[in-house]
Amino acid sequence: DELAAGAAVAVLAFAAKDPTGYGRLVLSDSQLESIVEHKDATPEQRVPDIIDRGRLIVGVSQAMNQLGFRDPVTGEMAGFEVDMRVGAMDEDELIEALQGVHLLGIRSKTQVTRRVFEARPDLMAVGAFCIGTNQIDLEAASDTATPCFNAPYSNTRSVVELAISEIIALARHLTDKNRDMHAGLWNKSAKGAHEVRGRTLGLIGYGNIGKQLSVLAEAIGMHVYFYDVRDELPMGNARKCATLDELFEKAECISVHVDGRGSNKELIGRAEFEKMRPRTLFLNLSRGHVVDIDALHDALASGHIAGAGIDVYPEEPKAAGEAFESPLQGLPNVILTPHVGGSTAEAQENIGGFVSGKLIDYCRYGTTSLSVNFPEVQLDPEIRGTRLLHIHSNVPGVLARVNSVLGEHG
């Protein structure tokens, strides 16, 4: 299968006889020169081999002493030196910060471009401590033999709970009631307030979050319809719609849960809002560029959309405390939150442990399980000797050439 927009990648793992061996990478304009060498070898004893578009990652465990994985004196596994930066960085700032760095952890706003990958060839892996990976140039990551990992499950429950709470709050106009009470106005009225039991929820996107939201929505009595470009197994009594238009016709509340691919830009615009049922409730807790905010403003102002819960925006401040502006500010029955769908103590703990574990497993053992741009390789953590990973374009003849080199110099 093609990976990351056409870059086919293969990962070859094997064990070397010498547990003290290590690898070195030398970059050139058109290829990577992979050199297998021993620590105590003379220059004449080194074993060079040219493999087009290849990268040799050598020595997980014993062989990675120079990266601090194992203390050369005590033999104990050492930790990682971590440099923490607050706020998103631009391209130049990121390149500067990655000097001497082997592993990169980011959130959703920092963009990891091809220029970043090519400027820092020592970067071994990238971990996105979030669900989305559209902020990473995955094709460039594959071209530079850099596996990328994310946390596809760790904060789904937090996002789903926020969505459920907003559906109920919007159906009861709790935002307006809260505003009135803070202004000293007692407005006890049932006008416009409804239960969500028996109402119809439409989900655009039926991935990990969509499925879990589907289950919880049914648990509180809602009927669920969904639309997804992929064939997804319905959970419970959820029903799949063949088209978005069909979903718009059926749903009284619509919640968007799609990924950040470019084709999803303004997936929901003026024409889509017009097709929705009058007085529909609308939620977007996925990606900011998926919804035309100006069109949503007009649909809310006209009353065609009865309320909205928005957690993501086309343009977001880089750091906490910065100013924020949106056309949606000041509109009645609108909940605006600062991209906090997955921001709970439980989710952050889960994400931190999950993504860090993936980065460590790759560096120590060569495991690429759940990488978003690499073939999945689940390797035994027990290393008898030194494990080598050769990452290359998936073309015929590479394995034979690697075996030939090992055979000649093993």
GROMACS .gro file of N, CA and C in nm, residues 285-381:
model
  291
  285LEU      N    1  -1.615   1.998   1.693
  285LEU     CA    2  -1.505   1.975   1.785
  285LEU      C    3  -1.392   1.900   1.714
  286SER      N    4  -1.380   1.922   1.582
  286SER     CA    5  -1.282   1.848   1.504
  286SER      C    6  -1.166   1.937   1.459
  287ARG      N    7  -1.182   2.007   1.347
  287ARG     CA    8  -1.079   2.094   1.293
  287ARG      C    9  -1.143   2.228   1.254
  288GLY      N   10  -1.072   2.338   1.279
  288GLY     CA   11  -1.128   2.469   1.257
  288GLY      C   12  -1.160   2.500   1.113
  289HIS      N   13  -1.076   2.451   1.020
  289HIS     CA   14  -1.096   2.488   0.879
  289HIS      C   15  -1.208   2.409   0.813
  290VAL      N   16  -1.268   2.317   0.885
  290VAL     CA   17  -1.374   2.234   0.828
  290VAL      C   18  -1.503   2.314   0.808
  291VAL      N   19  -1.523   2.419   0.888
  291VAL     CA   20  -1.648   2.495   0.885
  291VAL      C   21  -1.623   2.638   0.841
  292ASP      N   22  -1.707   2.688   0.753
  292ASP     CA   23  -1.706   2.829   0.714
  292ASP      C   24  -1.771   2.908   0.827
  293ILE      N   25  -1.689   2.975   0.907
  293ILE     CA   26  -1.738   3.044   1.026
  293ILE      C   27  -1.834   3.158   0.990
  294ASP      N   28  -1.805   3.231   0.884
  294ASP     CA   29  -1.895   3.340   0.843
  294ASP      C   30  -2.033   3.286   0.804
  295ALA      N   31  -2.034   3.172   0.734
  295ALA     CA   32  -2.162   3.111   0.696
  295ALA      C   33  -2.237   3.064   0.820
  296LEU      N   34  -2.165   3.009   0.919
  296LEU     CA   35  -2.229   2.968   1.043
  296LEU      C   36  -2.287   3.088   1.117
  297HIS      N   37  -2.213   3.198   1.118
  297HIS     CA   38  -2.262   3.320   1.182
  297HIS      C   39  -2.395   3.362   1.121
  298ASP      N   40  -2.402   3.363   0.989
  298ASP     CA   41  -2.524   3.407   0.922
  298ASP      C   42  -2.641   3.311   0.950
  299ALA      N   43  -2.611   3.180   0.955
  299ALA     CA   44  -2.716   3.081   0.981
  299ALA      C   45  -2.768   3.096   1.124
  300LEU      N   46  -2.680   3.128   1.218
  300LEU     CA   47  -2.722   3.151   1.356
  300LEU      C   48  -2.801   3.282   1.369
  301ALA      N   49  -2.751   3.386   1.303
  301ALA     CA   50  -2.818   3.517   1.313
  301ALA      C   51  -2.958   3.514   1.254
  302SER      N   52  -2.977   3.433   1.152
  302SER     CA   53  -3.110   3.423   1.089
  302SER      C   54  -3.204   3.334   1.168
  303GLY      N   55  -3.150   3.253   1.260
  303GLY     CA   56  -3.231   3.161   1.337
  303GLY      C   57  -3.246   3.025   1.273
  304HIS      N   58  -3.192   3.006   1.152
  304HIS     CA   59  -3.202   2.875   1.087
  304HIS      C   60  -3.128   2.769   1.169
  305ILE      N   61  -3.011   2.805   1.222
  305ILE     CA   62  -2.940   2.719   1.317
  305ILE      C   63  -2.971   2.772   1.457
  306ALA      N   64  -3.024   2.685   1.543
  306ALA     CA   65  -3.075   2.730   1.673
  306ALA      C   66  -2.966   2.748   1.778
  307GLY      N   67  -2.853   2.687   1.757
  307GLY     CA   68  -2.745   2.698   1.855
  307GLY      C   69  -2.622   2.626   1.804
  308ALA      N   70  -2.506   2.660   1.860
  308ALA     CA   71  -2.381   2.600   1.814
  308ALA      C   72  -2.282   2.586   1.929
  309GLY      N   73  -2.205   2.480   1.923
  309GLY     CA   74  -2.094   2.459   2.014
  309GLY      C   75  -1.967   2.444   1.932
  310ILE      N   76  -1.875   2.539   1.946
  310ILE     CA   77  -1.754   2.542   1.863
  310ILE      C   78  -1.630   2.538   1.953
  311ASP      N   79  -1.543   2.443   1.926
  311ASP     CA   80  -1.421   2.429   2.007
  311ASP      C   81  -1.294   2.455   1.926
  312VAL      N   82  -1.307   2.461   1.792
  312VAL     CA   83  -1.191   2.479   1.704
  312VAL      C   84  -1.222   2.587   1.602
  313TYR      N   85  -1.118   2.655   1.554
  313TYR     CA   86  -1.136   2.774   1.471
  313TYR      C   87  -1.033   2.777   1.358
  314PRO      N   88  -1.066   2.843   1.246
  314PRO     CA   89  -0.970   2.850   1.135
  314PRO      C   90  -0.838   2.915   1.176
  315GLU      N   91  -0.844   3.017   1.260
  315GLU     CA   92  -0.725   3.082   1.313
  315GLU      C   93  -0.732   3.080   1.464
  316GLU      N   94  -0.628   3.025   1.528
  316GLU     CA   95  -0.626   3.017   1.673
  316GLU      C   96  -0.499   3.081   1.729
  317PRO      N   97  -0.509   3.145   1.845
  317PRO     CA   98  -0.387   3.200   1.908
  317PRO      C   99  -0.285   3.090   1.933
  318LYS      N  100  -0.157   3.127   1.934
  318LYS     CA  101  -0.052   3.028   1.953
  318LYS      C  102  -0.036   2.985   2.098
  319ALA      N  103  -0.070   3.071   2.191
  319ALA     CA  104  -0.048   3.040   2.332
  319ALA      C  105  -0.162   3.091   2.417
  320ALA      N  106  -0.175   3.035   2.537
  320ALA     CA  107  -0.278   3.078   2.631
  320ALA      C  108  -0.256   3.223   2.671
  321GLY      N  109  -0.364   3.295   2.687
  321GLY     CA  110  -0.356   3.434   2.728
  321GLY      C  111  -0.357   3.534   2.615
  322GLU      N  112  -0.340   3.487   2.491
  322GLU     CA  113  -0.342   3.579   2.377
  322GLU      C  114  -0.486   3.616   2.341
  323ALA      N  115  -0.501   3.726   2.270
  323ALA     CA  116  -0.634   3.774   2.231
  323ALA      C  117  -0.698   3.679   2.130
  324PHE      N  118  -0.831   3.672   2.135
  324PHE     CA  119  -0.906   3.586   2.043
  324PHE      C  120  -1.025   3.664   1.990
  325GLU      N  121  -1.050   3.653   1.860
  325GLU     CA  122  -1.165   3.718   1.798
  325GLU      C  123  -1.235   3.620   1.705
  326SER      N  124  -1.367   3.627   1.703
  326SER     CA  125  -1.447   3.542   1.615
  326SER      C  126  -1.579   3.610   1.584
  327PRO      N  127  -1.632   3.592   1.463
  327PRO     CA  128  -1.764   3.647   1.429
  327PRO      C  129  -1.875   3.589   1.516
  328LEU      N  130  -1.848   3.478   1.582
  328LEU     CA  131  -1.950   3.410   1.661
  328LEU      C  132  -1.966   3.468   1.800
  329GLN      N  133  -1.874   3.554   1.840
  329GLN     CA  134  -1.882   3.612   1.974
  329GLN      C  135  -2.007   3.699   1.988
  330GLY      N  136  -2.075   3.683   2.101
  330GLY     CA  137  -2.192   3.765   2.130
  330GLY      C  138  -2.324   3.710   2.080
  331LEU      N  139  -2.320   3.600   2.001
  331LEU     CA  140  -2.445   3.544   1.950
  331LEU      C  141  -2.514   3.461   2.059
  332PRO      N  142  -2.648   3.463   2.063
  332PRO     CA  143  -2.720   3.384   2.164
  332PRO      C  144  -2.709   3.234   2.138
  333ASN      N  145  -2.713   3.158   2.247
  333ASN     CA  146  -2.710   3.012   2.244
  333ASN      C  147  -2.592   2.958   2.164
  334VAL      N  148  -2.476   3.018   2.185
  334VAL     CA  149  -2.352   2.973   2.121
  334VAL      C  150  -2.248   2.950   2.230
  335ILE      N  151  -2.191   2.830   2.230
  335ILE     CA  152  -2.086   2.795   2.325
  335ILE      C  153  -1.953   2.798   2.252
  336LEU      N  154  -1.862   2.884   2.296
  336LEU     CA  155  -1.728   2.893   2.239
  336LEU      C  156  -1.628   2.846   2.345
  337THR      N  157  -1.547   2.747   2.309
  337THR     CA  158  -1.443   2.698   2.400
  337THR      C  159  -1.309   2.700   2.329
  338PRO      N  160  -1.198   2.720   2.401
  338PRO     CA  161  -1.066   2.741   2.339
  338PRO      C  162  -0.990   2.612   2.309
  339HIS      N  163  -1.047   2.530   2.220
  339HIS     CA  164  -0.983   2.405   2.176
  339HIS      C  165  -0.945   2.317   2.296
  340VAL      N  166  -1.045   2.291   2.379
  340VAL     CA  167  -1.022   2.214   2.502
  340VAL      C  168  -1.095   2.080   2.499
  341GLY      N  169  -1.136   2.034   2.382
  341GLY     CA  170  -1.209   1.908   2.374
  341GLY      C  171  -1.138   1.794   2.443
  342GLY      N  172  -1.008   1.784   2.423
  342GLY     CA  173  -0.931   1.677   2.484
  342GLY      C  174  -0.851   1.722   2.605
  343SER      N  175  -0.880   1.839   2.655
  343SER     CA  176  -0.799   1.896   2.764
  343SER      C  177  -0.859   1.865   2.900
  344THR      N  178  -0.842   1.743   2.942
  344THR     CA  179  -0.875   1.702   3.078
  344THR      C  180  -0.751   1.639   3.139
  345ALA      N  181  -0.746   1.635   3.272
  345ALA     CA  182  -0.630   1.575   3.338
  345ALA      C  183  -0.613   1.430   3.297
  346GLU      N  184  -0.726   1.359   3.283
  346GLU     CA  185  -0.718   1.217   3.246
  346GLU      C  186  -0.665   1.200   3.104
  347ALA      N  187  -0.718   1.281   3.011
  347ALA     CA  188  -0.674   1.270   2.872
  347ALA      C  189  -0.527   1.305   2.856
  348GLN      N  190  -0.483   1.412   2.923
  348GLN     CA  191  -0.344   1.453   2.910
  348GLN      C  192  -0.250   1.347   2.964
  349GLU      N  193  -0.288   1.285   3.075
  349GLU     CA  194  -0.206   1.176   3.129
  349GLU      C  195  -0.200   1.058   3.032
  350ASN      N  196  -0.316   1.024   2.975
  350ASN     CA  197  -0.320   0.913   2.880
  350ASN      C  198  -0.237   0.942   2.756
  351ILE      N  199  -0.250   1.065   2.703
  351ILE     CA  200  -0.175   1.102   2.582
  351ILE      C  201  -0.026   1.100   2.610
  352GLY      N  202   0.014   1.159   2.722
  352GLY     CA  203   0.156   1.166   2.754
  352GLY      C  204   0.219   1.028   2.765
  353GLY      N  205   0.151   0.938   2.833
  353GLY     CA  206   0.205   0.803   2.848
  353GLY      C  207   0.206   0.726   2.718
  354PHE      N  208   0.099   0.742   2.638
  354PHE     CA  209   0.086   0.665   2.514
  354PHE      C  210   0.192   0.705   2.411
  355VAL      N  211   0.200   0.835   2.381
  355VAL     CA  212   0.292   0.880   2.277
  355VAL      C  213   0.437   0.864   2.322
  356SER      N  214   0.467   0.896   2.446
  356SER     CA  215   0.604   0.877   2.496
  356SER      C  216   0.644   0.731   2.486
  357GLY      N  217   0.550   0.642   2.518
  357GLY     CA  218   0.579   0.500   2.507
  357GLY      C  219   0.610   0.457   2.366
  358LYS      N  220   0.538   0.513   2.268
  358LYS     CA  221   0.565   0.479   2.128
  358LYS      C  222   0.703   0.526   2.085
  359LEU      N  223   0.741   0.647   2.126
  359LEU     CA  224   0.874   0.700   2.090
  359LEU      C  225   0.984   0.615   2.154
  360ILE      N  226   0.967   0.580   2.281
  360ILE     CA  227   1.068   0.499   2.350
  360ILE      C  228   1.078   0.361   2.289
  361ASP      N  229   0.963   0.299   2.258
  361ASP     CA  230   0.966   0.165   2.198
  361ASP      C  231   1.036   0.166   2.064
  362TYR      N  232   1.017   0.273   1.987
  362TYR     CA  233   1.085   0.280   1.858
  362TYR      C  234   1.236   0.293   1.877
  363CYS      N  235   1.276   0.381   1.967
  363CYS     CA  236   1.419   0.404   1.986
  363CYS      C  237   1.490   0.283   2.048
  364ARG      N  238   1.425   0.218   2.141
  364ARG     CA  239   1.490   0.107   2.211
  364ARG      C  240   1.481  -0.024   2.134
  365TYR      N  241   1.366  -0.048   2.071
  365TYR     CA  242   1.344  -0.179   2.012
  365TYR      C  243   1.319  -0.176   1.862
  366GLY      N  244   1.291  -0.060   1.805
  366GLY     CA  245   1.261  -0.052   1.662
  366GLY      C  246   1.114  -0.075   1.630
  367THR      N  247   1.027  -0.078   1.730
  367THR     CA  248   0.885  -0.104   1.709
  367THR      C  249   0.816   0.018   1.648
  368THR      N  250   0.738  -0.004   1.544
  368THR     CA  251   0.667   0.105   1.477
  368THR      C  252   0.515   0.088   1.487
  369SER      N  253   0.468   0.011   1.582
  369SER     CA  254   0.325  -0.014   1.597
  369SER      C  255   0.248   0.117   1.612
  370LEU      N  256   0.140   0.130   1.532
  370LEU     CA  257   0.052   0.247   1.530
  370LEU      C  258   0.119   0.374   1.476
  371SER      N  259   0.230   0.360   1.405
  371SER     CA  260   0.285   0.475   1.335
  371SER      C  261   0.189   0.515   1.224
  372VAL      N  262   0.177   0.646   1.199
  372VAL     CA  263   0.083   0.693   1.098
  372VAL      C  264   0.143   0.696   0.958
  373ASN      N  265   0.274   0.675   0.945
  373ASN     CA  266   0.336   0.682   0.812
  373ASN      C  267   0.432   0.567   0.784
  374PHE      N  268   0.446   0.471   0.874
  374PHE     CA  269   0.538   0.359   0.855
  374PHE      C  270   0.461   0.227   0.861
  375PRO      N  271   0.514   0.125   0.796
  375PRO     CA  272   0.458  -0.010   0.818
  375PRO      C  273   0.469  -0.046   0.965
  376GLU      N  274   0.370  -0.118   1.014
  376GLU     CA  275   0.371  -0.153   1.156
  376GLU      C  276   0.459  -0.277   1.179
  377VAL      N  277   0.560  -0.259   1.262
  377VAL     CA  278   0.650  -0.368   1.298
  377VAL      C  279   0.650  -0.379   1.450
  378GLN      N  280   0.604  -0.492   1.501
  378GLN     CA  281   0.602  -0.518   1.644
  378GLN      C  282   0.715  -0.614   1.676
  379LEU      N  283   0.823  -0.564   1.739
  379LEU     CA  284   0.943  -0.644   1.759
  379LEU      C  285   0.958  -0.684   1.905
  380ASP      N  286   1.021  -0.798   1.924
  380ASP     CA  287   1.047  -0.850   2.058
  380ASP      C  288   1.141  -0.756   2.131
  381PRO      N  289   1.103  -0.710   2.252
  381PRO     CA  290   1.193  -0.620   2.326
  381PRO      C  291   1.321  -0.687   2.375
   0.00000   0.00000   0.00000
